[in-house]
Tab-separated table of C-alpha atoms in Angstrom:
chain	number	residue	atom	x	y	z
A	1	MET	CA	-94.428	-5.058	-51.140
A	2	LEU	CA	-97.812	-3.539	-50.625
A	3	LYS	CA	-99.696	-3.703	-47.353
A	4	SER	CA	-102.569	-5.552	-49.002
A	5	GLU	CA	-100.130	-8.259	-50.151
A	6	LYS	CA	-98.738	-8.638	-46.689
A	7	THR	CA	-102.175	-8.823	-45.175
A	8	HIS	CA	-103.358	-11.359	-47.805
A	9	ARG	CA	-100.270	-13.548	-47.091
A	10	ALA	CA	-101.003	-13.387	-43.373
A	11	GLY	CA	-104.587	-14.440	-44.026
A	12	THR	CA	-103.364	-17.322	-46.161
A	13	VAL	CA	-101.082	-18.518	-43.355
A	14	LEU	CA	-103.814	-18.328	-40.807
A	15	LEU	CA	-106.156	-20.101	-43.247
A	16	TRP	CA	-103.783	-22.977	-43.569
A	17	ILE	CA	-103.299	-23.177	-39.832
A	18	GLY	CA	-107.065	-23.231	-39.420
A	19	ILE	CA	-107.376	-26.005	-42.042
A	20	ILE	CA	-104.671	-28.129	-40.268
A	21	LEU	CA	-106.431	-27.552	-36.896
A	22	ALA	CA	-109.675	-28.626	-38.530
A	23	ILE	CA	-108.205	-31.866	-39.780
A	24	VAL	CA	-106.577	-32.597	-36.415
A	25	THR	CA	-109.824	-31.788	-34.597
A	26	LEU	CA	-111.846	-34.045	-36.873
A	27	ALA	CA	-109.415	-36.883	-36.359
A	28	ALA	CA	-109.532	-36.379	-32.582
A	29	GLY	CA	-113.314	-36.221	-32.642
A	30	PHE	CA	-113.415	-39.422	-34.656
A	31	VAL	CA	-111.224	-41.235	-32.167
A	32	HIS	CA	-113.215	-39.793	-29.252
A	33	CYS	CA	-116.498	-40.872	-30.712
A	34	THR	CA	-115.506	-44.391	-31.751
A	35	LYS	CA	-113.157	-45.156	-28.857
A	36	TYR	CA	-111.641	-48.471	-29.967
A	37	ALA	CA	-114.455	-49.675	-32.293
A	38	TRP	CA	-112.456	-48.653	-35.354
A	39	MET	CA	-109.477	-50.875	-34.563
A	40	PRO	CA	-109.375	-54.548	-35.476
A	41	PHE	CA	-109.255	-56.866	-32.547
A	42	GLU	CA	-105.633	-57.800	-33.176
A	43	LEU	CA	-104.449	-54.164	-33.152
A	44	ILE	CA	-106.211	-52.987	-29.977
A	45	PHE	CA	-103.751	-51.423	-27.662
A	46	GLU	CA	-104.008	-49.123	-24.767
A	47	MET	CA	-103.617	-45.485	-25.810
A	48	PRO	CA	-101.170	-43.494	-23.602
A	49	PHE	CA	-103.742	-40.672	-23.272
A	50	GLU	CA	-107.474	-40.328	-23.440
A	51	ILE	CA	-109.045	-37.944	-25.876
A	52	LEU	CA	-111.710	-36.061	-23.948
A	53	LEU	CA	-114.589	-34.165	-25.349
A	54	GLU	CA	-113.003	-30.997	-23.927
A	55	TYR	CA	-109.973	-31.455	-26.184
A	56	VAL	CA	-112.164	-31.783	-29.275
A	57	LEU	CA	-114.119	-28.686	-28.311
A	58	ILE	CA	-110.939	-26.728	-27.706
A	59	GLY	CA	-109.693	-27.754	-31.137
A	60	ALA	CA	-112.962	-26.729	-32.766
A	61	GLY	CA	-112.826	-23.382	-31.015
A	62	LEU	CA	-109.253	-22.786	-32.104
A	63	THR	CA	-110.189	-23.800	-35.698
A	64	LEU	CA	-113.069	-21.248	-35.732
A	65	ILE	CA	-110.815	-18.534	-34.286
A	66	PHE	CA	-108.045	-19.097	-36.882
A	67	LEU	CA	-110.537	-19.296	-39.755
A	68	GLY	CA	-112.335	-16.114	-38.465
A	69	ILE	CA	-109.093	-14.164	-38.262
A	70	ALA	CA	-108.118	-15.420	-41.764
A	71	TRP	CA	-111.481	-14.232	-43.063
A	72	ILE	CA	-110.976	-10.827	-41.463
A	73	CYS	CA	-107.439	-10.607	-42.900
A	74	TYR	CA	-108.824	-11.296	-46.425
A	75	GLY	CA	-111.457	-8.547	-45.931
A	76	VAL	CA	-108.878	-6.053	-44.663
A	77	ALA	CA	-106.522	-6.946	-47.581
A	78	SER	CA	-109.341	-6.311	-50.036
A	79	HIS	CA	-110.074	-2.927	-48.456
A	80	GLN	CA	-106.428	-2.031	-48.484
A	81	ALA	CA	-106.096	-3.072	-52.136
A	82	LYS	CA	-108.992	-0.843	-53.084
A	83	ARG	CA	-107.419	2.099	-51.261
A	84	GLU	CA	-104.027	1.384	-52.845
A	85	THR	CA	-105.456	1.329	-56.313
A	86	ASP	CA	-107.272	4.609	-55.625
A	87	ILE	CA	-104.016	6.151	-54.544
A	88	MET	CA	-102.024	4.680	-57.434
A	89	TYR	CA	-104.490	5.669	-60.183
A	90	GLY	CA	-106.011	8.684	-58.493
A	91	GLU	CA	-109.480	8.944	-57.241
A	92	ASP	CA	-110.449	11.420	-60.035
A	93	ASP	CA	-109.969	8.769	-62.669
A	94	TYR	CA	-112.978	6.786	-61.524
A	95	CYS	CA	-116.432	7.952	-62.587
A	96	PHE	CA	-119.459	5.862	-61.645
A	97	GLU	CA	-122.014	8.010	-63.344
A	98	GLU	CA	-123.189	7.803	-66.932
A	99	GLU	CA	-120.401	7.770	-69.452
A	100	ASP	CA	-121.575	10.949	-71.092
A	101	THR	CA	-121.247	13.119	-68.035
A	102	CYS	CA	-117.899	11.743	-66.933
A	103	GLU	CA	-115.026	14.109	-67.498
A	104	VAL	CA	-111.622	12.586	-66.941
A	105	ASP	CA	-108.575	14.719	-67.222
A	106	VAL	CA	-105.975	12.733	-69.127
A	107	ALA	CA	-102.400	13.921	-68.589
A	108	PRO	CA	-100.033	13.633	-71.525
A	109	ALA	CA	-97.599	10.768	-71.167
A	110	THR	CA	-94.272	11.888	-69.928
A	111	PRO	CA	-91.192	10.138	-71.481
A	112	LYS	CA	-89.439	7.835	-69.153
A	113	LYS	CA	-86.113	9.027	-67.838
A	114	LYS	CA	-83.013	7.004	-68.279
A	115	PRO	CA	-81.303	5.811	-65.059
A	116	SER	CA	-78.257	7.801	-65.964
A	117	ASP	CA	-80.360	11.022	-66.140
A	118	THR	CA	-81.747	10.427	-62.638
A	119	VAL	CA	-78.231	9.727	-61.250
A	120	LYS	CA	-77.070	13.001	-62.768
A	121	GLU	CA	-79.976	14.879	-61.283
A	122	TRP	CA	-79.262	13.399	-57.838
A	123	LYS	CA	-75.609	14.306	-58.062
A	124	ASP	CA	-76.442	17.852	-59.027
A	125	LYS	CA	-78.888	18.105	-56.154
A	126	VAL	CA	-76.277	16.791	-53.661
A	127	VAL	CA	-73.751	19.179	-54.989
A	128	ALA	CA	-76.169	22.093	-54.750
A	129	VAL	CA	-77.058	21.218	-51.124
A	130	ALA	CA	-73.446	20.752	-50.144
A	131	LYS	CA	-72.569	24.209	-51.467
A	132	ASP	CA	-75.312	25.825	-49.331
A	133	GLU	CA	-73.890	28.025	-46.506
A	134	LYS	CA	-76.438	26.806	-43.895
A	135	VAL	CA	-75.590	23.177	-44.704
A	136	GLN	CA	-71.862	23.933	-44.256
A	137	LYS	CA	-72.462	25.723	-40.918
A	138	VAL	CA	-74.540	22.751	-39.680
A	139	GLY	CA	-71.955	20.367	-41.006
A	140	LYS	CA	-69.243	22.001	-38.928
A	141	ILE	CA	-71.193	21.284	-35.782
A	142	VAL	CA	-72.865	17.932	-36.634
A	143	LEU	CA	-69.898	16.119	-38.081
A	144	PRO	CA	-67.643	16.483	-34.976
A	145	ALA	CA	-70.551	15.529	-32.736
A	146	VAL	CA	-71.214	12.326	-34.763
A	147	ALA	CA	-67.512	11.546	-34.744
A	148	ALA	CA	-67.429	12.030	-30.956
A	149	CYS	CA	-70.413	9.672	-30.548
A	150	ILE	CA	-68.762	7.005	-32.651
A	151	VAL	CA	-65.511	7.269	-30.721
A	152	THR	CA	-67.366	7.157	-27.444
A	153	ALA	CA	-69.258	4.035	-28.502
A	154	ALA	CA	-66.098	2.367	-29.645
A	155	VAL	CA	-64.318	3.123	-26.356
A	156	ALA	CA	-67.269	1.892	-24.367
A	157	ALA	CA	-67.474	-1.343	-26.426
A	158	ALA	CA	-63.737	-1.937	-25.857
A	159	ALA	CA	-64.047	-1.362	-22.233
A	160	GLN	CA	-66.977	-3.678	-21.922
A	161	SER	CA	-65.216	-6.436	-23.834
A	162	GLY	CA	-62.112	-5.880	-21.562
A	163	GLN	CA	-64.318	-6.318	-18.508
A	164	LYS	CA	-65.858	-9.554	-19.858
A	165	ALA	CA	-62.393	-10.916	-20.643
A	166	LYS	CA	-61.280	-10.081	-17.092
A	167	ARG	CA	-64.299	-11.774	-15.548
A	168	ARG	CA	-63.713	-14.759	-17.791
A	169	ARG	CA	-60.113	-15.098	-16.695
A	170	GLU	CA	-61.111	-14.854	-13.017
A	171	PHE	CA	-63.697	-17.524	-13.553
A	172	TYR	CA	-61.253	-19.890	-15.184
A	173	ARG	CA	-58.755	-19.261	-12.313
A	174	TRP	CA	-61.483	-20.039	-9.825
A	175	LEU	CA	-62.240	-23.280	-11.723
A	176	GLY	CA	-58.639	-24.290	-11.410
């Protein structure tokens, strides 16, 4: 997934949070402004909380913050998308001058490789690297060191689980 897609998705999430906050803020503002005038007389009941003006202003501020951050995310995503397309297609392909003076180098199309060809190439590269003398010398040092680290980690994990089991048994004995 491209960075611009991730940033655009984050902007969308923040935009929806801002829209939900805006709806809740408008509802709270409506209740604050009308107090109980909007309720019919038979439904009037005491609200367990009072909606103060500060709550409405805090909600409006949070709404503006989330919408502003979403707007910034959309701008950043647009900038990243432009940069990614420049990287993907190469900056030399674009020419903003007159069409007559634009010289674009067009590379001949290369035939697509089959997956089996790429697997064979990778196998050949791995075999070539494995036969190299320097790699074999480094392998003689690195492989035992890695094995020793793995064994040490396994022994430490076993010892730690043994200590936990011992503490658990002592705790259950203490409980009775």
